[in-house]
Short mmCIF file of C-alpha atoms in Angstrom, two decimals:
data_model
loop_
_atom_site.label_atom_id
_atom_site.label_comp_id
_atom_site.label_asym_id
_atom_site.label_seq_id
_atom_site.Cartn_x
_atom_site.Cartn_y
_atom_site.Cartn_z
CA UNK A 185 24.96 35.73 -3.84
CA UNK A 186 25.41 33.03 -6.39
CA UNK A 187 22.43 31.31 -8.11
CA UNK A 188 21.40 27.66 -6.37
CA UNK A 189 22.66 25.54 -9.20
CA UNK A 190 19.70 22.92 -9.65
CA UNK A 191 20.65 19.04 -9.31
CA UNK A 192 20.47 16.72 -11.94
CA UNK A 193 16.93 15.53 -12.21
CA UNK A 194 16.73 12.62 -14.34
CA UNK A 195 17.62 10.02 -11.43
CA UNK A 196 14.74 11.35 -9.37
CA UNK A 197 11.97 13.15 -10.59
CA UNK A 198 13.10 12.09 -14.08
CA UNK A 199 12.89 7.86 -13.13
CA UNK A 200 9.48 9.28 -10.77
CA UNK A 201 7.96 10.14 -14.18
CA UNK A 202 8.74 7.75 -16.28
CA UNK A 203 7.49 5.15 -13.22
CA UNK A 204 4.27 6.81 -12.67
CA UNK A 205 3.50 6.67 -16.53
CA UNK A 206 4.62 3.38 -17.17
CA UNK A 207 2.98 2.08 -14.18
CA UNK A 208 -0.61 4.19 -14.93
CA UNK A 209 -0.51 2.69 -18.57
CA UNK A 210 -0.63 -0.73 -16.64
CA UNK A 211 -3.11 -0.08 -14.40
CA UNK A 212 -5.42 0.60 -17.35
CA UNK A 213 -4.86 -3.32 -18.61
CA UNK A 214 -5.52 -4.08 -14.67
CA UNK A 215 -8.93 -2.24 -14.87
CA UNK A 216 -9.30 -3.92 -18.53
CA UNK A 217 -8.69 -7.33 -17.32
CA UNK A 218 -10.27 -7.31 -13.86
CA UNK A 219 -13.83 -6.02 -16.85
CA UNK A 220 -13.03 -8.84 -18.88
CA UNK A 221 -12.64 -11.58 -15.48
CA UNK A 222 -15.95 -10.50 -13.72
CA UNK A 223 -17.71 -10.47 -17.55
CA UNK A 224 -16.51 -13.89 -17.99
CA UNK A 225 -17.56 -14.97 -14.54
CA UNK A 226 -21.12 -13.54 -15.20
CA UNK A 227 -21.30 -15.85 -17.73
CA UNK A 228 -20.26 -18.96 -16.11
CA UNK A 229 -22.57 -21.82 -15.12
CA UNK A 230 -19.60 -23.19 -12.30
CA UNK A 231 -18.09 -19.41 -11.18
CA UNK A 232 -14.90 -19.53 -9.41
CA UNK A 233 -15.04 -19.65 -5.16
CA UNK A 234 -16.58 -16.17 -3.28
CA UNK A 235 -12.71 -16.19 -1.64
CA UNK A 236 -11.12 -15.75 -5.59
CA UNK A 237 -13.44 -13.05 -6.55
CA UNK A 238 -13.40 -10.89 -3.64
CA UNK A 239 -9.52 -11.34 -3.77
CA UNK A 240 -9.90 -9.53 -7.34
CA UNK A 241 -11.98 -6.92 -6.38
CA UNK A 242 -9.70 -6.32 -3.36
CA UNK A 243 -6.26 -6.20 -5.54
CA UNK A 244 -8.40 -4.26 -7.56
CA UNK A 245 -8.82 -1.20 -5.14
CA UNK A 246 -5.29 -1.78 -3.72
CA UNK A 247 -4.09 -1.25 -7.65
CA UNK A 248 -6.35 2.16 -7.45
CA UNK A 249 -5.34 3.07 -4.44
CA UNK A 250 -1.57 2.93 -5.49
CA UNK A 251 -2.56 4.88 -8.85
CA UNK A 252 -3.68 7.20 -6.46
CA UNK A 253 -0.66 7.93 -4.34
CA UNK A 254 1.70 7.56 -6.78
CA UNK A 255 0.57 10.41 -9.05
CA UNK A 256 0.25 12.33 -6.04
CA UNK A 257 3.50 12.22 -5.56
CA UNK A 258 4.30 13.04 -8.99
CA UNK A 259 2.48 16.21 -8.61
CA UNK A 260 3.92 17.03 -5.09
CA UNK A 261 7.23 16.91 -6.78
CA UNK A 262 6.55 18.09 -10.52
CA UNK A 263 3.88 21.10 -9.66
CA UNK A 264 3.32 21.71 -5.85
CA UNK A 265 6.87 21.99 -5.00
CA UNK A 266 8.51 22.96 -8.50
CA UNK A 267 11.66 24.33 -8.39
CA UNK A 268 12.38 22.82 -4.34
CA UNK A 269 14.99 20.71 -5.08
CA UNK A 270 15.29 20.24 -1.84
CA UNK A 271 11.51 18.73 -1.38
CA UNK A 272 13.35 16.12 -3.72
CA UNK A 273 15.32 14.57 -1.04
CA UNK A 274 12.78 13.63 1.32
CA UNK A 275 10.33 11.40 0.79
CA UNK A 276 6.15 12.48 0.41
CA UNK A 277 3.55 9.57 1.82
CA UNK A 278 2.18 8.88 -1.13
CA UNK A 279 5.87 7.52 -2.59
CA UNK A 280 6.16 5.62 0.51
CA UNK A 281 3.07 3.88 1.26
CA UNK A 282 3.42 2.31 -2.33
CA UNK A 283 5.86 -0.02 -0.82
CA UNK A 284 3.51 -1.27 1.77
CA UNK A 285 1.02 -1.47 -1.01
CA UNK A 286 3.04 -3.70 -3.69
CA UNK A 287 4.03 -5.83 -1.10
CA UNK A 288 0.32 -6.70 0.21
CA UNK A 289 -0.51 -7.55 -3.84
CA UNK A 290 2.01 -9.64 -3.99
CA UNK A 291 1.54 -11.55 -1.31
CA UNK A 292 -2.42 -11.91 -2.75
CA UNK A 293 -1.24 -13.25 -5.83
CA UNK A 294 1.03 -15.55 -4.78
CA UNK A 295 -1.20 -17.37 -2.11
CA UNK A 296 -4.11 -17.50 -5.09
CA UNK A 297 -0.77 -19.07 -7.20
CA UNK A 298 0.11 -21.21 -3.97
CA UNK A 299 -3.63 -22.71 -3.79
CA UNK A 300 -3.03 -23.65 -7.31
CA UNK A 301 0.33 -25.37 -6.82
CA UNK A 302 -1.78 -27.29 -3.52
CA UNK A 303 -4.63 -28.28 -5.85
CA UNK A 304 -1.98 -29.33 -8.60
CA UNK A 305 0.67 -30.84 -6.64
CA UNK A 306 -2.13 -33.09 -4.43
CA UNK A 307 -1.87 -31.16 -1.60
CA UNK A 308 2.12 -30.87 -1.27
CA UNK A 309 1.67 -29.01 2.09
CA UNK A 310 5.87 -28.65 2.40
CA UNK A 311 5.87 -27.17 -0.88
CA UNK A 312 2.74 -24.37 -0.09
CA UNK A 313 4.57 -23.89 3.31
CA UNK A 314 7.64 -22.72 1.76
CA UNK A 315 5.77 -20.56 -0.66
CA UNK A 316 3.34 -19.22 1.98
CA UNK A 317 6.36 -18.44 3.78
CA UNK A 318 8.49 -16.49 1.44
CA UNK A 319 5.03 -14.21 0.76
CA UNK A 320 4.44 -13.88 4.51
CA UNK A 321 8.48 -12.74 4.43
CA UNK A 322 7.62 -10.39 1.80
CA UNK A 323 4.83 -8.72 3.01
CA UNK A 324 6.15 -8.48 6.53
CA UNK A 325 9.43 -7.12 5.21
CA UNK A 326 7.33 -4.73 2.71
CA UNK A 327 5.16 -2.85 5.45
CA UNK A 328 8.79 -2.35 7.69
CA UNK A 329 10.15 -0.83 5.37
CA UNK A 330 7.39 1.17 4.59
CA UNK A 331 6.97 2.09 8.58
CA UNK A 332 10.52 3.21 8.25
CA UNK A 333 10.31 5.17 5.39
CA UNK A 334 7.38 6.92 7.72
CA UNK A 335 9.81 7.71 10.13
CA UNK A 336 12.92 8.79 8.69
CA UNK A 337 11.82 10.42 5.45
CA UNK A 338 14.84 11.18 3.95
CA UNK A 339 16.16 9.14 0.82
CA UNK A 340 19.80 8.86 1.73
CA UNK A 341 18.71 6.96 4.60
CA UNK A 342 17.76 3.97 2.70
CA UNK A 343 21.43 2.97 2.41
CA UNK A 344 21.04 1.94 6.47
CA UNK A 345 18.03 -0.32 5.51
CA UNK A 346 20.04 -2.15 3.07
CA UNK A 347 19.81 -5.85 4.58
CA UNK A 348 16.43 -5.40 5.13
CA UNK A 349 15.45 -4.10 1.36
CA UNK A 350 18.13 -7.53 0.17
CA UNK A 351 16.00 -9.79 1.70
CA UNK A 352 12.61 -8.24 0.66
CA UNK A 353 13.46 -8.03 -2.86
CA UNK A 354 15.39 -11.61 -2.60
CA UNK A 355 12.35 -13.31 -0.74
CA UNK A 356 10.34 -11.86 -3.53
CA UNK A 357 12.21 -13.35 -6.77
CA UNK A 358 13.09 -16.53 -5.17
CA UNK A 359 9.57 -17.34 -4.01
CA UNK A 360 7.76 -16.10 -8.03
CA UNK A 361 10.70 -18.32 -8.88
CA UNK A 362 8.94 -21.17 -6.44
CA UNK A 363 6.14 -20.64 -7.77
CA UNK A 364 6.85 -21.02 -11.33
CA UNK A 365 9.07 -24.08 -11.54
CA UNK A 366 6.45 -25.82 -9.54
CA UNK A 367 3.34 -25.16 -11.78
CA UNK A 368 5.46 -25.63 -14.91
CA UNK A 369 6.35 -29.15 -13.10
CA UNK A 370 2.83 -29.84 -12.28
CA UNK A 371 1.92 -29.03 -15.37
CA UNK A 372 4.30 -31.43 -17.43
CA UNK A 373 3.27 -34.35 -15.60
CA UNK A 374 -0.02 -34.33 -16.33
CA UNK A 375 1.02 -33.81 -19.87
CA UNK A 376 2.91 -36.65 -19.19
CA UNK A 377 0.44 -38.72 -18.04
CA UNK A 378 -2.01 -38.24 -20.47
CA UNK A 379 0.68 -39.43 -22.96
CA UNK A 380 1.36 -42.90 -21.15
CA UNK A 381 -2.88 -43.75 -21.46
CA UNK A 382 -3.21 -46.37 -23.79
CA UNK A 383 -5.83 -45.18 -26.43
CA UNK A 384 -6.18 -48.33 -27.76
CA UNK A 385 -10.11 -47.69 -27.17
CA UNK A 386 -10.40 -44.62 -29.28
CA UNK A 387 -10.47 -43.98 -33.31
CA UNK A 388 -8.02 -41.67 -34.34
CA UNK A 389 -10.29 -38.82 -34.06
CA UNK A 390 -10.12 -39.40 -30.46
CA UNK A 391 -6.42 -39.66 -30.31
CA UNK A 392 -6.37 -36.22 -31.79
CA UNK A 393 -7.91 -34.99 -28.64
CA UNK A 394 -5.29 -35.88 -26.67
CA UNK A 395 -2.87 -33.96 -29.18
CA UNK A 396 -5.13 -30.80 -28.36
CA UNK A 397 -4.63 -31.50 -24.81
CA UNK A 398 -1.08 -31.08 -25.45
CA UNK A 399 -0.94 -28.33 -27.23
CA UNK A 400 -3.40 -27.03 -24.67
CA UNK A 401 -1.07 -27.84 -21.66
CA UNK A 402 2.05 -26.52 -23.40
CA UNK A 403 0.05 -23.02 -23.69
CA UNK A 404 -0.58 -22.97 -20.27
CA UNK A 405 3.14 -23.65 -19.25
CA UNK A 406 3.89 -20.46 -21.53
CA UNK A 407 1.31 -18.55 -19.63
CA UNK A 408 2.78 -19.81 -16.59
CA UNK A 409 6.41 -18.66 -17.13
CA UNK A 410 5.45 -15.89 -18.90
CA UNK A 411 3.39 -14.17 -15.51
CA UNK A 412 6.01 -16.03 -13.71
CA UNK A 413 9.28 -15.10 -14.86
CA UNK A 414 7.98 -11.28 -15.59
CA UNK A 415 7.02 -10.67 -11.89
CA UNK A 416 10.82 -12.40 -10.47
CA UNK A 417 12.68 -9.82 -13.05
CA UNK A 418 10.74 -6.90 -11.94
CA UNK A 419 12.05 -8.38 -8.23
CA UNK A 420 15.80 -8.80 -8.95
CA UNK A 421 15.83 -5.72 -11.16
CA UNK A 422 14.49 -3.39 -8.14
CA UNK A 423 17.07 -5.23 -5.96
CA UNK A 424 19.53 -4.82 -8.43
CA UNK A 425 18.98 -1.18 -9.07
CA UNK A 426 19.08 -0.13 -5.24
CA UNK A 427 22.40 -2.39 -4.70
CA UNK A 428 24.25 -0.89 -7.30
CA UNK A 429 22.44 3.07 -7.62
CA UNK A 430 21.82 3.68 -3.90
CA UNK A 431 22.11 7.46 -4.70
CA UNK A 432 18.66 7.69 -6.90
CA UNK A 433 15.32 6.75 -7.19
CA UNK A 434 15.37 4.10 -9.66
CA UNK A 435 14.61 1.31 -7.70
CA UNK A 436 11.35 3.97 -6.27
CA UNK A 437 10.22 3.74 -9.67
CA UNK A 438 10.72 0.09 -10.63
CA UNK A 439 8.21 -0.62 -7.35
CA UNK A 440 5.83 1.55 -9.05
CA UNK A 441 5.28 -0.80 -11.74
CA UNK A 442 6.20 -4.23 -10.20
CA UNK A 443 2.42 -4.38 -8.02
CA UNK A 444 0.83 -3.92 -11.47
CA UNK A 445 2.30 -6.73 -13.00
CA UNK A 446 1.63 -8.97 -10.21
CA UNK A 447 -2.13 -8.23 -10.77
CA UNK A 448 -1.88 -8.36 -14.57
CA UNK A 449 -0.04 -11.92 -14.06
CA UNK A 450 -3.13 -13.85 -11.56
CA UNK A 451 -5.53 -12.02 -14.10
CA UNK A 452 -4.12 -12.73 -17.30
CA UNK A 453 -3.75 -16.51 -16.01
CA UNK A 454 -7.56 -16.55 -15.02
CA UNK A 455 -8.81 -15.07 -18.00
CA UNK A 456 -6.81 -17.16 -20.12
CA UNK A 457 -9.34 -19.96 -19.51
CA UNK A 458 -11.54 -18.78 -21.72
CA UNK A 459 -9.14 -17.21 -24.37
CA UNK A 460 -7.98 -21.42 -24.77
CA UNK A 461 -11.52 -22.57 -25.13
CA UNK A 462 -12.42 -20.23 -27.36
CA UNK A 463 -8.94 -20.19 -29.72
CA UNK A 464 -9.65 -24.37 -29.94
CA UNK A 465 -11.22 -24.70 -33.53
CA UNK A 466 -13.01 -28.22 -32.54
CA UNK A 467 -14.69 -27.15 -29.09
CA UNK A 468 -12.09 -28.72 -26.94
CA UNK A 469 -12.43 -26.75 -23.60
CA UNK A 470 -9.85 -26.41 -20.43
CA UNK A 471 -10.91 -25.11 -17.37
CA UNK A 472 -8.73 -24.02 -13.99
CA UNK A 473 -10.80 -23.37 -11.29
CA UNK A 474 -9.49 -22.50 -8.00
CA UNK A 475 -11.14 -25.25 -5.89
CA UNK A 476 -12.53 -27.71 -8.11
CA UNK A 477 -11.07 -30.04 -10.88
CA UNK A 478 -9.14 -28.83 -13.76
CA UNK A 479 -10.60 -30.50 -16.84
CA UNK A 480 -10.80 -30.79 -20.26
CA UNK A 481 -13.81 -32.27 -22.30
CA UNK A 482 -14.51 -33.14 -25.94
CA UNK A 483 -17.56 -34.31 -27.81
CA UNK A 484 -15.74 -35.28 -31.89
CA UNK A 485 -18.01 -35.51 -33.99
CA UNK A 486 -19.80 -38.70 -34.71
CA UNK A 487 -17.64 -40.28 -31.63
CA UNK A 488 -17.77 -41.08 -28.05
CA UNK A 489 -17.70 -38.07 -25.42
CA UNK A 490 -14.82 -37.60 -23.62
CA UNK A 491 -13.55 -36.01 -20.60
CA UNK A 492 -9.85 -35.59 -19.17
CA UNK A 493 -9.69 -34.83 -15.58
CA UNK A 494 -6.26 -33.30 -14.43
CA UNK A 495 -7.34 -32.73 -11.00
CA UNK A 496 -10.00 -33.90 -8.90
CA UNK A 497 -11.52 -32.54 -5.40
CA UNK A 498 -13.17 -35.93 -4.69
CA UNK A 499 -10.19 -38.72 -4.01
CA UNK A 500 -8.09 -40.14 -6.66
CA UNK A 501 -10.19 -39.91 -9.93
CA UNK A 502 -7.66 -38.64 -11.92
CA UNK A 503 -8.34 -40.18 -15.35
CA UNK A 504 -9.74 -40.84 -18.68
CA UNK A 505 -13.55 -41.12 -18.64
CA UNK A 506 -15.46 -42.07 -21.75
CA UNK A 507 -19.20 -41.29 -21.47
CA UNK A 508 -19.06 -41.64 -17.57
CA UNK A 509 -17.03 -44.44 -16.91
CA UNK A 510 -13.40 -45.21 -16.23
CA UNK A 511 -11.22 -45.86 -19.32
CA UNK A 512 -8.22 -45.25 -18.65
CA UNK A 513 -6.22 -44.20 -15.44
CA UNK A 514 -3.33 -40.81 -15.79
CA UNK A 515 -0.18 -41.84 -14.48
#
């Protein structure tokens, strides 16, 4: 009786490794940056809401929690059953409640990003709807699938799942997308604004300030597009790579690493606050706080305090204040 000739592995357990790796190597900036947030916070006078920092801790153990099953799964595969290539064509748990898992931190980040767009935007409640929407899509879509994958177990069987994967993976991009384009909006017009103050009332030192705050706001849009832009590729790419290789486990592995950089993105963007205030050589600081005003305050030297409120929790106060009073309004 002839030898069982052994399938190709690199298109599953070979795209299983690489994911796991890739995706473990992440979850060591998560841990790193999740240190670095709860330091900073311990350190803060005004901390961000109870809601925001149980929200970390929670994506957090979800992130650990995924570490867990997905090397699991790599060992089920690699050690427990080596040599079973037939193990390789149905799936384990702990590669299918991953799915379940990315799709509940993404739907965590994005409302903490859709809070942000309903502080920034003034409370544009249709814009937050359609945002809370496409996450409550996702994550709805993102636990079905995972019930599924509970129930039929086999990986050729994804191909009968196909519209429901499309519109996961679509929901996903189009709504980071959202999410994106609005803060990046957001954020121009209040660079805007500041620009159409007359500073008539300030010596040029003062004026400089205001070129800081641009600079400043321009490093935040980067941030913004950056965490934005990296979280709607990993979307369309995992969409992409089931639509056109139905066959393998790519798109398996691309999951793996997507829920990772959702966390890294809400965490870089939190602990960027400080990284701004501290790379500003003259003190000027910029802080984003989840339920309170974004601001940014300067003392120059020798010249009159200043503070530049971007948002405000308390009416329409958006504007220049010079040593507590009203100077100038932001447009």
């Amino acid at each position: 009786m002839a030898a069982l000739t052994p399938p190709p592995l690199d298109n599953s357990l070979g795209v299983i490794s690489i994911g796991v790796v890739v995706s473990a190597a992440i979850y060591g900036l998560t841990c790193l940056q999740t240190y670095n947030y709860f330091q900073q916070q311990a350190k803060e006078a005004e901390k961000d809401s109870v809601l925001l920092r149980a929200s970390i801790v929670v994506l957090w153990i979800i992130e650990s929690l995924h570490s867990a099953c997905i090397a699991h799964a790599l060992y089920f595969y690699s050690v427990s059953h080596y040599g079973d290539y037939a193990s390789l064509q149905r799936a384990v748990w702990s590669i299918i409640l991953p799915t379940g898992l990315t799709s509940l931190v993404g739907s965590i980040v994005q409302a903490c990003f859709a809070w942000r767009v309903y502080i920034m935007s003034d409370k544009n409640k249709p814009l937050v709807s359609l945002i809370a929407l496409g996450s409550i899509i996702q994550l709805v879509t993102g636990w079905v699938m995972t019930g599924l994958g509970f129930k039929y177990r086999l990986f050729a069987d994804l191909g009968h799942f196909k519209a429901l994967i499309t519109t996961s993976w679509t929901t996903t991009a189009v709504t980071d997308v959202v999410i994106t384009i609005s803060l990046c909006y957001y954020f121009h017009n209040r660079r805007s604004g500041i620009k159409r103050c007359h500073l008539s009332y300030f010596r040029k030192s003062n004026i400089d300030t205001y070129q800081s705050t641009d600079n400043l706001i321009q490093k935040l849009i980067i941030y913004t597009i950056n965490g934005g832009v990296l979280c709607s590729v990993g979307a369309i790419v995992a969409l992409l790579t089931y639509l056109t290789m139905p066959e393998n486990l790519v798109n398996i592995a691309v999951n793996f690493i997507l829920g990772k950089a959702y966390s890294n993105s809400l965490l870089s963007s939190l602990n960027a606050r400080t990284n701004l205030r501290e790379a500003n050589e003259r003190g000027f600081s910029l802080d984003f706080v989840d339920s309170g005003p974004a601001f940014a305050s300067q003392q120059p030297s020798g010249g009159v305090a200043v503070t530049t409120v971007f948002e405000s929790n308390a009416g329409n106060q958006k504007g220049i204040y010079a040593q507590g009073h009203k100077i100038a309004h932001v447009v």
